[in-house]
Amino acid sequence: MEKDKKNEESKPEEIEDPFLMDRWIPSKSTNPLQYELYKLQSWMHLCTERYMKKKQCLQDQFMKEREEILKKYEEKIKEFDAPSSPPQKKSKANSSGDESSSRGV
């Protein structure tokens, strides 16, 4: 009797751990609820694997598209990030007395 209780108590612990799930194979004498639990855990495991593969695929696709966009617009990005030396020259011209007198100030 005590041995049966110990065996029953140890089985749920094995099933709860997803890594041990692959080692435990239901037999004909398996409790139907344990078998259903095993099937659900197996399904969850497969869904998780599919999710991770899809996630990785989407991340790879994103990185590839990002690199293509960066290559395509590299010149414009450099122009935008570069220090704006031409506008500084214009601002110096704007501060000269000629333009301020034409404004009537």
mmCIF file of C-alpha atoms in Angstrom:
data_model
loop_
_atom_site.group_PDB
_atom_site.id
_atom_site.type_symbol
_atom_site.label_atom_id
_atom_site.label_comp_id
_atom_site.label_asym_id
_atom_site.label_seq_id
_atom_site.Cartn_x
_atom_site.Cartn_y
_atom_site.Cartn_z
ATOM 1 C CA MET A 1 0.000 0.000 0.000
ATOM 2 C CA GLU A 2 2.714 2.489 0.937
ATOM 3 C CA LYS A 3 4.695 1.603 -2.179
ATOM 4 C CA ASP A 4 1.671 2.385 -4.360
ATOM 5 C CA LYS A 5 1.264 5.799 -2.735
ATOM 6 C CA LYS A 6 4.927 6.596 -3.282
ATOM 7 C CA ASN A 7 4.730 5.573 -6.934
ATOM 8 C CA GLU A 8 1.586 7.629 -7.500
ATOM 9 C CA GLU A 9 3.145 10.647 -5.843
ATOM 10 C CA SER A 10 6.334 10.433 -7.883
ATOM 11 C CA LYS A 11 4.593 10.173 -11.280
ATOM 12 C CA PRO A 12 2.874 13.573 -11.170
ATOM 13 C CA GLU A 13 6.200 15.204 -10.325
ATOM 14 C CA GLU A 14 7.745 13.659 -13.420
ATOM 15 C CA ILE A 15 4.861 14.785 -15.597
ATOM 16 C CA GLU A 16 4.931 18.371 -14.307
ATOM 17 C CA ASP A 17 8.507 18.854 -15.453
ATOM 18 C CA PRO A 18 8.378 19.401 -19.244
ATOM 19 C CA PHE A 19 11.853 17.943 -19.751
ATOM 20 C CA LEU A 20 10.908 14.711 -18.040
ATOM 21 C CA MET A 21 7.703 14.476 -20.041
ATOM 22 C CA ASP A 22 9.574 13.025 -23.013
ATOM 23 C CA ARG A 23 10.922 10.186 -20.908
ATOM 24 C CA TRP A 24 7.578 9.091 -19.539
ATOM 25 C CA ILE A 25 5.527 7.033 -21.990
ATOM 26 C CA PRO A 26 1.940 6.159 -21.124
ATOM 27 C CA SER A 27 1.124 2.485 -20.938
ATOM 28 C CA LYS A 28 -2.140 0.537 -21.011
ATOM 29 C CA SER A 29 -2.329 0.644 -17.240
ATOM 30 C CA THR A 30 -1.895 4.427 -17.133
ATOM 31 C CA ASN A 31 -4.609 6.416 -15.454
ATOM 32 C CA PRO A 32 -6.778 8.053 -18.181
ATOM 33 C CA LEU A 33 -6.329 11.471 -16.598
ATOM 34 C CA GLN A 34 -2.563 11.078 -16.614
ATOM 35 C CA TYR A 35 -2.730 10.051 -20.241
ATOM 36 C CA GLU A 36 -4.793 13.141 -21.098
ATOM 37 C CA LEU A 37 -2.335 15.291 -19.191
ATOM 38 C CA TYR A 38 0.498 13.723 -21.156
ATOM 39 C CA LYS A 39 -1.271 14.445 -24.450
ATOM 40 C CA LEU A 40 -1.890 18.054 -23.447
ATOM 41 C CA GLN A 41 1.702 18.527 -22.376
ATOM 42 C CA SER A 42 2.914 16.988 -25.621
ATOM 43 C CA TRP A 43 0.683 19.337 -27.580
ATOM 44 C CA MET A 44 1.902 22.326 -25.575
ATOM 45 C CA HIS A 45 5.478 21.278 -26.202
ATOM 46 C CA LEU A 46 4.873 21.101 -29.960
ATOM 47 C CA CYS A 47 3.089 24.454 -29.954
ATOM 48 C CA THR A 48 5.957 26.030 -28.038
ATOM 49 C CA GLU A 49 8.475 24.662 -30.521
ATOM 50 C CA ARG A 50 6.439 25.980 -33.453
ATOM 51 C CA TYR A 51 6.099 29.352 -31.766
ATOM 52 C CA MET A 52 9.841 29.602 -31.163
ATOM 53 C CA LYS A 53 10.620 28.647 -34.776
ATOM 54 C CA LYS A 54 8.126 31.184 -36.110
ATOM 55 C CA LYS A 55 9.465 33.857 -33.766
ATOM 56 C CA GLN A 56 13.035 33.218 -34.931
ATOM 57 C CA CYS A 57 11.932 33.251 -38.563
ATOM 58 C CA LEU A 58 10.181 36.600 -38.116
ATOM 59 C CA GLN A 59 13.184 38.066 -36.304
ATOM 60 C CA ASP A 60 15.487 36.946 -39.111
ATOM 61 C CA GLN A 61 13.127 38.393 -41.709
ATOM 62 C CA PHE A 62 12.961 41.679 -39.802
ATOM 63 C CA MET A 63 16.750 41.942 -39.585
ATOM 64 C CA LYS A 64 17.099 41.198 -43.302
ATOM 65 C CA GLU A 65 14.530 43.854 -44.252
ATOM 66 C CA ARG A 66 16.134 46.324 -41.850
ATOM 67 C CA GLU A 67 19.547 45.832 -43.443
ATOM 68 C CA GLU A 68 18.045 46.296 -46.920
ATOM 69 C CA ILE A 69 16.382 49.544 -45.841
ATOM 70 C CA LEU A 70 19.570 50.805 -44.203
ATOM 71 C CA LYS A 71 21.554 50.068 -47.368
ATOM 72 C CA LYS A 72 18.938 51.716 -49.558
ATOM 73 C CA TYR A 73 18.764 54.911 -47.505
ATOM 74 C CA GLU A 74 22.352 54.974 -46.240
ATOM 75 C CA GLU A 75 23.185 58.257 -47.995
ATOM 76 C CA LYS A 76 20.118 60.055 -46.659
ATOM 77 C CA ILE A 77 20.803 58.759 -43.150
ATOM 78 C CA LYS A 78 24.384 60.041 -43.354
ATOM 79 C CA GLU A 79 23.161 63.433 -44.559
ATOM 80 C CA PHE A 80 20.684 63.622 -41.723
ATOM 81 C CA ASP A 81 23.187 62.521 -39.059
ATOM 82 C CA ALA A 82 26.090 64.595 -40.394
ATOM 83 C CA PRO A 83 26.846 67.917 -38.699
ATOM 84 C CA SER A 84 24.963 70.560 -40.584
ATOM 85 C CA SER A 85 27.806 72.775 -41.821
ATOM 86 C CA PRO A 86 25.933 74.337 -44.809
ATOM 87 C CA PRO A 87 23.075 75.663 -42.636
ATOM 88 C CA GLN A 88 25.656 77.201 -40.270
ATOM 89 C CA LYS A 89 27.064 79.218 -43.166
ATOM 90 C CA LYS A 90 23.582 80.419 -43.975
ATOM 91 C CA SER A 91 23.000 81.404 -40.379
ATOM 92 C CA LYS A 92 26.186 83.517 -40.488
ATOM 93 C CA ALA A 93 24.900 85.223 -43.620
ATOM 94 C CA ASN A 94 21.582 85.824 -41.914
ATOM 95 C CA SER A 95 23.319 87.550 -39.020
ATOM 96 C CA SER A 96 25.119 90.010 -41.306
ATOM 97 C CA GLY A 97 23.979 93.632 -41.386
ATOM 98 C CA ASP A 98 22.882 93.522 -45.042
ATOM 99 C CA GLU A 99 19.979 91.188 -44.497
ATOM 100 C CA SER A 100 18.885 92.793 -41.245
ATOM 101 C CA SER A 101 18.715 96.194 -42.961
ATOM 102 C CA SER A 102 16.566 94.780 -45.741
ATOM 103 C CA ARG A 103 14.091 93.632 -43.111
ATOM 104 C CA GLY A 104 13.775 97.133 -41.826
ATOM 105 C CA VAL A 105 15.196 96.425 -38.392
#
